[in-house]
Amino acid sequence: AFTYAGEVLEKRVRPLAEGIGAKIILPCDVTKDEEIDQVFDTLRKEWGGLDILIHAIAYAAKEDLSNPYVQTGRQGFHLALDVSAYSLVVLSRHAAALMEGRKGSILTMTYMGSEKVIPHYNVMGVAKAALEASVRYLAHDLGPKGIRVNAISAGPIKTLAAAGISGFREMLHYSSDRAPLKRNIDAEEVAQAALYLVSDMSSAVTGEVVHVDAGYNIMGM
């Protein structure tokens, strides 16, 4: 099952979903509880249960990325935290009800901007920090039900989301020059890490942020 928010993203998501034979493709604006309810009602009716939830959602207004962080307005701050961090909480709550007795796995995506200052990442870095803290608290809450919650902190990759970050091309060069492996990563490497984290291969792993960044995060200078 795949979800999307808005017609623009639907044009990207639908061909991908149909290409792998997905039968459930639904709109889901995570700022609207009624749309979240509709998604999980559909999953309950169609599947009866759920094994895996992939949370790959983040958003901040363009001006809140380009302007200095100190200029972030209240509305922009709330929007970034709502979409990028709180959405994991509400989606996990719904997913947990369908994962009872199934040893489910919840996975989200984060970035090193949660730990260190990345120019033009600004409020998104704060949102990702909240997201990572949520991973730990959710892992604690849902662990007794056998549900694991983890995050992947990936290095820079050319994606639609990355296109909104000023100076992204320079970030790619900087990362590859300084990472121990002396290169950038690709989407397949992130997918392989995701496969590990949602599978039984990682059955004792929860509450973790796994870096997939060619080792860049360990560097001090």
XYZ file of N, CA and C in Angstrom, residues 9-220:
636
model
N 2.453 14.901 -5.961
C 3.106 13.691 -5.472
C 2.418 12.430 -5.988
N 1.125 12.508 -6.222
C 0.431 11.342 -6.763
C 1.023 10.930 -8.110
N 1.402 11.924 -8.920
C 1.978 11.630 -10.236
C 3.301 10.882 -10.128
N 3.978 11.026 -9.003
C 5.234 10.300 -8.787
C 5.002 8.957 -8.091
N 4.087 8.949 -7.152
C 3.866 7.749 -6.345
C 3.104 6.673 -7.108
N 2.068 7.061 -7.833
C 1.204 6.064 -8.469
C 1.954 5.160 -9.449
N 2.782 5.703 -10.363
C 3.514 4.804 -11.269
C 4.436 3.838 -10.526
N 5.078 4.317 -9.461
C 5.939 3.449 -8.663
C 5.129 2.328 -8.026
N 4.013 2.698 -7.409
C 3.178 1.710 -6.727
C 2.619 0.683 -7.708
N 2.102 1.167 -8.825
C 1.531 0.259 -9.817
C 2.599 -0.633 -10.427
N 3.828 -0.105 -10.512
C 4.929 -0.870 -11.092
C 5.312 -2.093 -10.285
N 5.011 -2.085 -8.990
C 5.317 -3.254 -8.157
C 4.046 -3.999 -7.746
N 2.944 -3.634 -8.401
C 1.707 -4.376 -8.181
C 0.913 -3.994 -6.955
N 1.154 -2.810 -6.388
C 0.402 -2.368 -5.211
C -1.063 -2.139 -5.581
N -1.956 -2.656 -4.763
C -3.386 -2.533 -5.033
C -4.024 -1.365 -4.283
N -3.372 -0.918 -3.217
C -3.931 0.155 -2.396
C -3.066 1.402 -2.549
N -3.621 2.440 -3.151
C -2.923 3.719 -3.353
C -3.897 4.811 -2.932
N -3.616 5.461 -1.811
C -4.594 6.365 -1.215
C -3.999 7.734 -0.901
N -4.823 8.791 -0.959
C -4.364 10.104 -0.494
C -4.255 10.111 1.022
N -3.236 10.786 1.540
C -3.100 10.896 2.996
C -2.304 12.143 3.343
N -3.015 13.203 3.661
C -2.408 14.414 4.205
C -2.319 14.204 5.712
N -1.097 14.072 6.228
C -0.940 13.705 7.642
C -1.329 14.817 8.604
N -1.687 15.991 8.094
C -2.207 17.045 8.965
C -3.722 16.926 9.126
N -4.327 15.932 8.465
C -5.777 15.744 8.511
C -6.090 14.362 9.083
N -6.604 14.342 10.303
C -6.878 13.072 10.976
C -7.866 12.204 10.210
N -8.811 12.834 9.521
C -9.814 12.046 8.814
C -9.195 11.254 7.661
N -8.154 11.798 7.027
C -7.498 11.068 5.941
C -6.662 9.916 6.497
N -6.031 10.131 7.637
C -5.290 9.046 8.290
C -6.244 7.924 8.683
N -7.391 8.297 9.262
C -8.395 7.299 9.645
C -8.835 6.480 8.436
N -9.031 7.155 7.307
C -9.497 6.473 6.098
C -8.474 5.454 5.610
N -7.200 5.824 5.656
C -6.142 4.902 5.222
C -6.152 3.637 6.072
N -6.179 3.795 7.379
C -6.096 2.618 8.247
C -7.395 1.824 8.268
N -8.517 2.476 8.046
C -9.775 1.741 7.899
C -9.708 0.835 6.666
N -9.134 1.378 5.588
C -8.988 0.595 4.355
C -8.052 -0.586 4.568
N -6.928 -0.350 5.228
C -5.977 -1.434 5.486
C -6.606 -2.523 6.353
N -7.387 -2.105 7.327
C -8.045 -3.078 8.211
C -9.031 -3.945 7.420
N -9.787 -3.308 6.540
C -10.779 -4.043 5.757
C -10.120 -4.964 4.736
N -9.049 -4.480 4.101
C -8.409 -5.237 3.028
C -7.464 -6.314 3.546
N -6.724 -6.009 4.593
C -5.674 -6.920 5.068
C -5.961 -7.533 6.433
N -6.661 -6.816 7.276
C -6.925 -7.314 8.620
C -5.806 -7.086 9.606
N -4.605 -6.841 9.114
C -3.450 -6.600 9.976
C -2.349 -5.907 9.196
N -1.255 -5.598 9.886
C -0.152 -4.864 9.267
C 1.163 -5.341 9.877
N 2.160 -5.547 9.033
C 3.472 -5.992 9.504
C 4.513 -4.877 9.501
N 4.432 -3.976 8.523
C 5.479 -2.963 8.333
C 4.847 -1.607 8.039
N 5.386 -0.572 8.666
C 5.021 0.808 8.336
C 6.302 1.572 8.013
N 6.364 2.147 6.818
C 7.488 3.003 6.426
C 7.014 4.448 6.470
N 7.636 5.245 7.320
C 7.306 6.665 7.457
C 8.392 7.466 6.733
N 8.049 8.025 5.586
C 9.017 8.788 4.792
C 8.382 10.125 4.420
N 8.130 10.935 5.428
C 7.398 12.196 5.265
C 8.160 13.316 5.956
N 8.335 14.418 5.251
C 8.930 15.606 5.873
C 8.554 16.822 5.045
N 8.373 17.939 5.723
C 8.060 19.180 4.995
C 8.377 20.389 5.860
N 8.942 21.388 5.213
C 9.096 22.715 5.815
C 8.913 23.734 4.705
N 8.355 24.874 5.037
C 8.164 25.930 4.048
C 9.515 26.375 3.497
N 9.536 26.705 2.223
C 10.791 27.061 1.550
C 11.513 28.193 2.258
N 10.772 29.201 2.710
C 11.405 30.344 3.367
C 12.025 29.959 4.708
N 11.508 28.906 5.323
C 12.069 28.472 6.602
C 13.343 27.658 6.424
N 13.647 27.298 5.188
C 14.915 26.642 4.881
C 15.943 27.643 4.365
N 15.480 28.641 3.637
C 16.413 29.603 3.036
C 16.790 30.729 3.988
N 15.878 31.123 4.872
C 16.174 32.196 5.826
C 16.930 31.646 7.034
N 17.601 32.513 7.803
C 18.242 32.053 9.043
C 17.205 31.424 9.976
N 17.627 30.432 10.747
C 16.710 29.721 11.638
C 16.033 30.664 12.624
N 16.760 31.693 13.058
C 16.224 32.621 14.055
C 14.986 33.350 13.543
N 14.788 33.365 12.238
C 13.627 34.040 11.650
C 12.422 33.111 11.473
N 12.535 31.878 11.903
C 11.431 30.930 11.756
C 10.196 31.420 12.507
N 9.076 31.484 11.813
C 7.834 31.925 12.440
C 7.123 30.789 13.157
N 6.158 31.147 13.986
C 5.418 30.141 14.757
C 4.697 29.152 13.844
N 4.048 29.671 12.810
C 3.288 28.794 11.921
C 4.206 27.825 11.180
N 5.337 28.348 10.687
C 6.280 27.495 9.978
C 6.874 26.424 10.874
N 7.158 26.804 12.123
C 7.704 25.851 13.095
C 6.697 24.737 13.366
N 5.455 25.118 13.617
C 4.416 24.131 13.903
C 4.201 23.197 12.715
N 4.200 23.762 11.507
C 3.969 22.953 10.311
C 5.074 21.918 10.128
N 6.323 22.347 10.257
C 7.447 21.427 10.074
C 7.418 20.300 11.099
N 7.139 20.631 12.354
C 7.094 19.610 13.404
C 5.886 18.691 13.244
N 4.770 19.241 12.819
C 3.555 18.447 12.640
C 3.750 17.403 11.543
N 4.179 17.865 10.374
C 4.316 16.963 9.230
C 5.492 16.008 9.403
N 6.612 16.515 9.880
C 7.853 15.742 9.874
C 8.054 14.863 11.098
N 7.447 15.215 12.231
C 7.685 14.460 13.466
C 6.405 13.904 14.081
N 5.404 14.763 14.314
C 4.184 14.258 14.948
C 3.506 13.192 14.094
N 3.646 13.295 12.781
C 3.014 12.304 11.913
C 3.468 10.889 12.248
N 4.733 10.723 12.656
C 5.193 9.387 13.045
C 4.414 8.884 14.254
N 4.130 9.768 15.190
C 3.408 9.379 16.401
C 1.996 8.902 16.064
N 1.266 9.696 15.312
C -0.122 9.347 15.025
C -0.210 8.127 14.114
N 0.696 8.015 13.148
C 0.677 6.845 12.272
C 1.065 5.579 13.028
N 2.014 5.708 13.945
C 2.414 4.548 14.748
C 1.274 4.077 15.640
N 0.521 5.030 16.180
C -0.616 4.673 17.034
C -1.641 3.845 16.247
N -1.935 4.294 15.041
C -2.881 3.551 14.209
C -2.295 2.205 13.781
N -1.026 2.213 13.394
C -0.394 0.978 12.922
C -0.321 -0.062 14.027
N -0.032 0.381 15.244
C 0.115 -0.552 16.364
C -1.149 -1.379 16.575
N -2.300 -0.761 16.340
C -3.564 -1.480 16.513
C -3.699 -2.626 15.512
N -3.042 -2.495 14.354
C -3.091 -3.538 13.329
C -1.920 -4.503 13.434
N -0.952 -4.187 14.278
C 0.249 -5.024 14.419
C 0.196 -5.951 15.630
N -0.869 -5.904 16.384
C -0.998 -6.726 17.593
C -0.738 -8.195 17.267
N 0.226 -8.797 17.974
C 0.523 -10.207 17.797
C 1.271 -10.551 16.530
N 1.778 -9.543 15.801
C 2.418 -9.795 14.509
C 3.901 -9.429 14.498
N 4.434 -8.950 15.631
C 5.839 -8.519 15.684
C 6.136 -7.519 14.569
N 5.379 -6.447 14.546
C 5.503 -5.448 13.495
C 6.762 -4.605 13.602
N 7.054 -3.900 12.515
C 8.227 -3.032 12.460
C 7.843 -1.693 11.850
N 8.268 -0.618 12.511
C 8.021 0.745 12.037
C 9.373 1.385 11.747
N 9.501 2.002 10.582
C 10.768 2.596 10.164
C 10.539 4.001 9.642
N 11.380 4.939 10.071
C 11.301 6.306 9.568
C 12.649 6.744 9.022
N 12.662 7.901 8.379
C 13.870 8.418 7.735
C 14.271 9.739 8.383
N 15.541 9.852 8.725
C 16.041 11.077 9.330
C 17.321 11.519 8.627
N 18.007 12.496 9.208
C 19.227 13.028 8.578
C 20.109 13.643 9.655
N 21.387 13.710 9.383
C 22.369 14.194 10.341
C 22.116 15.634 10.788
N 21.296 16.373 10.044
C 20.935 17.726 10.452
C 20.204 17.765 11.778
N 19.789 16.609 12.278
C 19.184 16.529 13.613
C 20.236 16.635 14.704
N 21.481 16.285 14.379
C 22.564 16.225 15.359
C 23.522 17.405 15.263
N 23.747 17.861 14.032
C 24.731 18.911 13.783
C 24.124 19.956 12.864
N 24.677 21.151 12.903
C 24.145 22.244 12.085
C 24.487 22.012 10.616
N 23.471 21.998 9.779
C 23.629 21.902 8.329
C 23.038 23.176 7.734
N 23.841 23.995 7.040
C 23.315 25.238 6.474
C 22.062 24.994 5.634
N 21.067 25.835 5.834
C 19.801 25.817 5.094
C 18.902 24.633 5.465
N 19.250 23.885 6.515
C 18.371 22.806 6.969
C 17.436 23.304 8.072
N 17.953 24.158 8.932
C 17.157 24.971 9.852
C 16.073 24.207 10.613
N 14.819 24.625 10.442
C 13.724 24.039 11.217
C 13.552 22.548 10.921
N 13.998 22.117 9.753
C 13.918 20.689 9.457
C 14.861 19.893 10.351
N 15.998 20.475 10.692
C 16.901 19.817 11.630
C 16.266 19.648 12.995
N 15.541 20.673 13.430
C 14.832 20.600 14.713
C 13.732 19.537 14.641
N 13.030 19.487 13.515
C 11.976 18.485 13.341
C 12.553 17.074 13.341
N 13.701 16.901 12.695
C 14.327 15.576 12.666
C 14.831 15.168 14.051
N 15.290 16.137 14.843
C 15.693 15.827 16.218
C 14.490 15.328 17.015
N 13.345 15.978 16.831
C 12.114 15.532 17.493
C 11.695 14.155 16.987
N 11.891 13.929 15.700
C 11.555 12.633 15.112
C 12.390 11.516 15.744
N 13.687 11.758 15.899
C 14.570 10.735 16.471
C 14.236 10.464 17.938
N 13.907 11.503 18.677
C 13.472 11.297 20.063
C 12.174 10.494 20.092
N 11.290 10.766 19.143
C 10.029 10.025 19.069
C 10.276 8.547 18.794
N 11.281 8.243 17.979
C 11.630 6.843 17.711
C 11.928 6.115 19.017
N 12.701 6.752 19.880
C 13.073 6.109 21.146
C 11.859 5.931 22.062
N 11.039 6.966 22.175
C 9.864 6.868 23.048
C 8.836 5.876 22.504
N 8.667 5.854 21.196
C 7.740 4.888 20.607
C 8.259 3.466 20.768
N 9.577 3.291 20.633
C 10.166 1.963 20.830
C 9.884 1.467 22.246
N 9.963 2.381 23.203
C 9.670 2.021 24.598
C 8.198 1.666 24.779
N 7.324 2.487 24.218
C 5.886 2.263 24.391
C 5.404 0.987 23.705
N 5.919 0.730 22.505
C 5.386 -0.357 21.690
C 6.164 -1.657 21.838
N 7.323 -1.594 22.475
C 8.130 -2.794 22.660
C 7.405 -3.945 23.336
N 6.636 -3.687 24.403
C 5.916 -4.795 25.053
C 4.940 -5.519 24.126
N 4.541 -4.865 23.038
C 3.652 -5.493 22.063
C 4.429 -6.212 20.965
N 5.768 -6.208 21.082
C 6.594 -6.855 20.072
C 6.810 -6.015 18.835
N 6.489 -4.723 18.923
C 6.633 -3.818 17.779
C 7.939 -3.044 17.910
N 8.757 -3.077 16.859
C 10.034 -2.376 16.856
C 9.915 -1.063 16.083
N 10.668 -0.052 16.523
C 10.650 1.268 15.880
C 12.092 1.721 15.699
N 12.485 2.008 14.466
C 13.853 2.429 14.165
C 13.859 3.524 13.110
N 15.033 4.109 12.905
C 15.200 5.159 11.899
C 16.484 4.919 11.119
N 16.482 5.335 9.871
C 17.694 5.375 9.050
C 18.085 6.829 8.869
N 19.337 7.136 9.190
C 19.882 8.468 8.925
C 20.777 8.345 7.700
N 20.235 8.697 6.557
C 20.951 8.516 5.292
C 21.784 9.744 4.948
N 22.857 9.510 4.226
C 23.644 10.614 3.698
C 22.895 11.295 2.571
N 23.442 12.388 2.033
C 22.748 13.110 0.968
C 22.590 12.269 -0.299
N 21.380 12.277 -0.837
C 21.053 11.574 -2.083
C 20.232 12.529 -2.939
N 20.383 12.452 -4.232
C 19.600 13.292 -5.139
C 18.154 12.799 -5.151
N 17.298 13.508 -4.429
C 15.878 13.170 -4.365
C 15.043 14.430 -4.552
N 13.724 14.243 -4.649
C 12.814 15.380 -4.764
C 12.929 16.277 -3.545
N 13.006 15.687 -2.356
C 13.108 16.472 -1.128
C 14.413 17.252 -1.086
N 15.496 16.630 -1.540
C 16.803 17.287 -1.501
C 16.851 18.499 -2.422
N 16.031 18.482 -3.460
C 16.032 19.591 -4.411
C 15.635 20.910 -3.755
N 14.954 20.842 -2.618
C 14.525 22.058 -1.936
C 15.570 22.643 -1.013
N 16.731 21.995 -0.896
C 17.786 22.465 0.003
C 18.817 23.254 -0.787
N 19.005 24.503 -0.436
C 19.971 25.354 -1.131
C 21.382 24.812 -0.932
N 22.164 24.791 -2.012
C 23.548 24.333 -1.926
C 23.691 22.829 -1.823
N 22.683 22.093 -2.280
C 22.732 20.636 -2.123
C 23.875 20.004 -2.912
N 24.164 20.532 -4.089
C 25.255 19.981 -4.894
C 26.582 20.071 -4.141
N 26.784 21.200 -3.466
C 28.006 21.362 -2.674
C 28.035 20.372 -1.507
N 26.859 20.088 -0.936
C 26.783 19.110 0.147
C 27.246 17.732 -0.322
N 26.865 17.356 -1.538
C 27.276 16.066 -2.081
C 28.793 15.975 -2.185
N 29.406 17.031 -2.725
C 30.864 17.036 -2.876
C 31.548 17.008 -1.513
N 31.046 17.798 -0.590
C 31.642 17.890 0.749
C 31.584 16.530 1.446
N 30.440 15.886 1.351
C 30.255 14.600 2.014
C 31.174 13.534 1.432
N 31.243 13.448 0.112
C 32.074 12.414 -0.512
C 33.553 12.641 -0.248
N 33.969 13.889 -0.147
C 35.380 14.194 0.123
C 35.793 13.772 1.526
N 34.873 13.875 2.485
C 35.230 13.675 3.891
C 34.791 12.338 4.483
N 33.880 11.660 3.835
C 33.431 10.363 4.349
C 34.569 9.344 4.287
N 34.686 8.470 5.273
C 35.737 7.453 5.251
C 35.753 6.617 3.970
N 34.592 6.331 3.400
C 34.540 5.546 2.167
C 34.785 6.379 0.918
N 34.938 7.692 1.087
C 35.275 8.611 -0.010
C 34.282 8.542 -1.172
N 33.024 8.493 -0.826
C 31.980 8.493 -1.853
C 30.654 8.837 -1.221
N 29.664 9.107 -2.067
C 28.297 9.265 -1.598
C 27.593 7.912 -1.649
N 26.404 7.877 -1.113
C 25.623 6.644 -1.119
C 24.571 6.708 -2.211
N 23.904 5.582 -2.461
C 22.795 5.597 -3.413
C 21.536 5.039 -2.748
N 20.426 5.196 -3.433
C 19.136 4.806 -2.859
C 19.068 3.312 -2.565
N 19.736 2.501 -3.378
C 19.699 1.057 -3.155
C 20.330 0.686 -1.818
N 21.382 1.396 -1.427
C 22.029 1.105 -0.150
C 21.111 1.442 1.024
N 20.342 2.503 0.879
C 19.359 2.838 1.910
C 18.261 1.776 1.950
N 17.838 1.329 0.776
C 16.800 0.298 0.705
C 17.259 -1.001 1.361
N 18.524 -1.354 1.174
C 19.045 -2.582 1.782
C 19.056 -2.481 3.307
N 19.418 -1.299 3.811
C 19.380 -1.088 5.263
C 17.943 -1.156 5.771
N 17.019 -0.590 4.999
C 15.606 -0.631 5.376
C 15.102 -2.070 5.422
N 15.497 -2.860 4.432
C 15.088 -4.266 4.394
C 15.546 -4.994 5.653
N 16.768 -4.724 6.069
C 17.292 -5.327 7.301
C 16.451 -4.915 8.506
N 16.142 -3.627 8.616
C 15.469 -3.113 9.809
C 14.002 -3.531 9.914
N 13.363 -3.801 8.794
C 11.952 -4.213 8.864
C 11.792 -5.728 8.855
N 12.897 -6.445 8.697
C 12.830 -7.904 8.618
C 13.212 -8.542 9.948
N 13.065 -9.854 10.016
C 13.436 -10.594 11.221
C 14.940 -10.624 11.445
N 15.726 -10.207 10.449
C 17.176 -10.154 10.627
C 17.566 -9.179 11.732
N 16.702 -8.221 12.011
C 16.979 -7.225 13.060
C 15.988 -7.371 14.213
N 15.608 -8.588 14.518
C 14.537 -8.831 15.490
C 14.833 -8.312 16.890
N 16.107 -8.054 17.211
C 16.459 -7.528 18.539
C 16.874 -6.064 18.484
N 16.591 -5.398 17.377
C 16.999 -3.999 17.191
C 15.775 -3.097 17.264
N 15.768 -2.171 18.205
C 14.681 -1.187 18.279
C 15.168 0.081 18.959
N 14.540 1.197 18.613
C 14.913 2.485 19.185
C 16.210 3.041 18.632
N 16.681 2.511 17.505
C 17.983 2.888 16.964
C 17.871 3.853 15.784
N 18.907 4.682 15.643
C 19.100 5.495 14.445
C 20.327 4.928 13.741
N 20.114 4.284 12.612
C 21.190 3.618 11.876
C 21.683 4.543 10.768
N 22.957 4.901 10.817
C 23.532 5.788 9.805
C 23.925 4.996 8.559
N 23.467 5.476 7.422
C 23.846 4.907 6.130
C 24.396 6.075 5.318
N 25.664 6.403 5.542
C 26.219 7.645 4.992
C 27.693 7.532 4.639
N 28.144 6.307 4.340
C 29.555 6.071 4.013
C 30.479 6.459 5.165
N 29.925 6.545 6.365
C 30.714 6.850 7.552
C 30.892 8.316 7.859
N 30.248 9.186 7.088
C 30.472 10.627 7.246
C 30.185 11.107 8.668
N 29.178 10.525 9.329
C 28.758 11.027 10.648
C 29.816 10.865 11.724
N 30.806 9.998 11.527
C 31.814 9.788 12.572
C 32.921 10.833 12.545
N 32.982 11.627 11.475
C 34.111 12.531 11.287
C 33.992 13.785 12.151
N 35.118 14.195 12.708
C 35.167 15.444 13.462
C 35.712 16.579 12.616
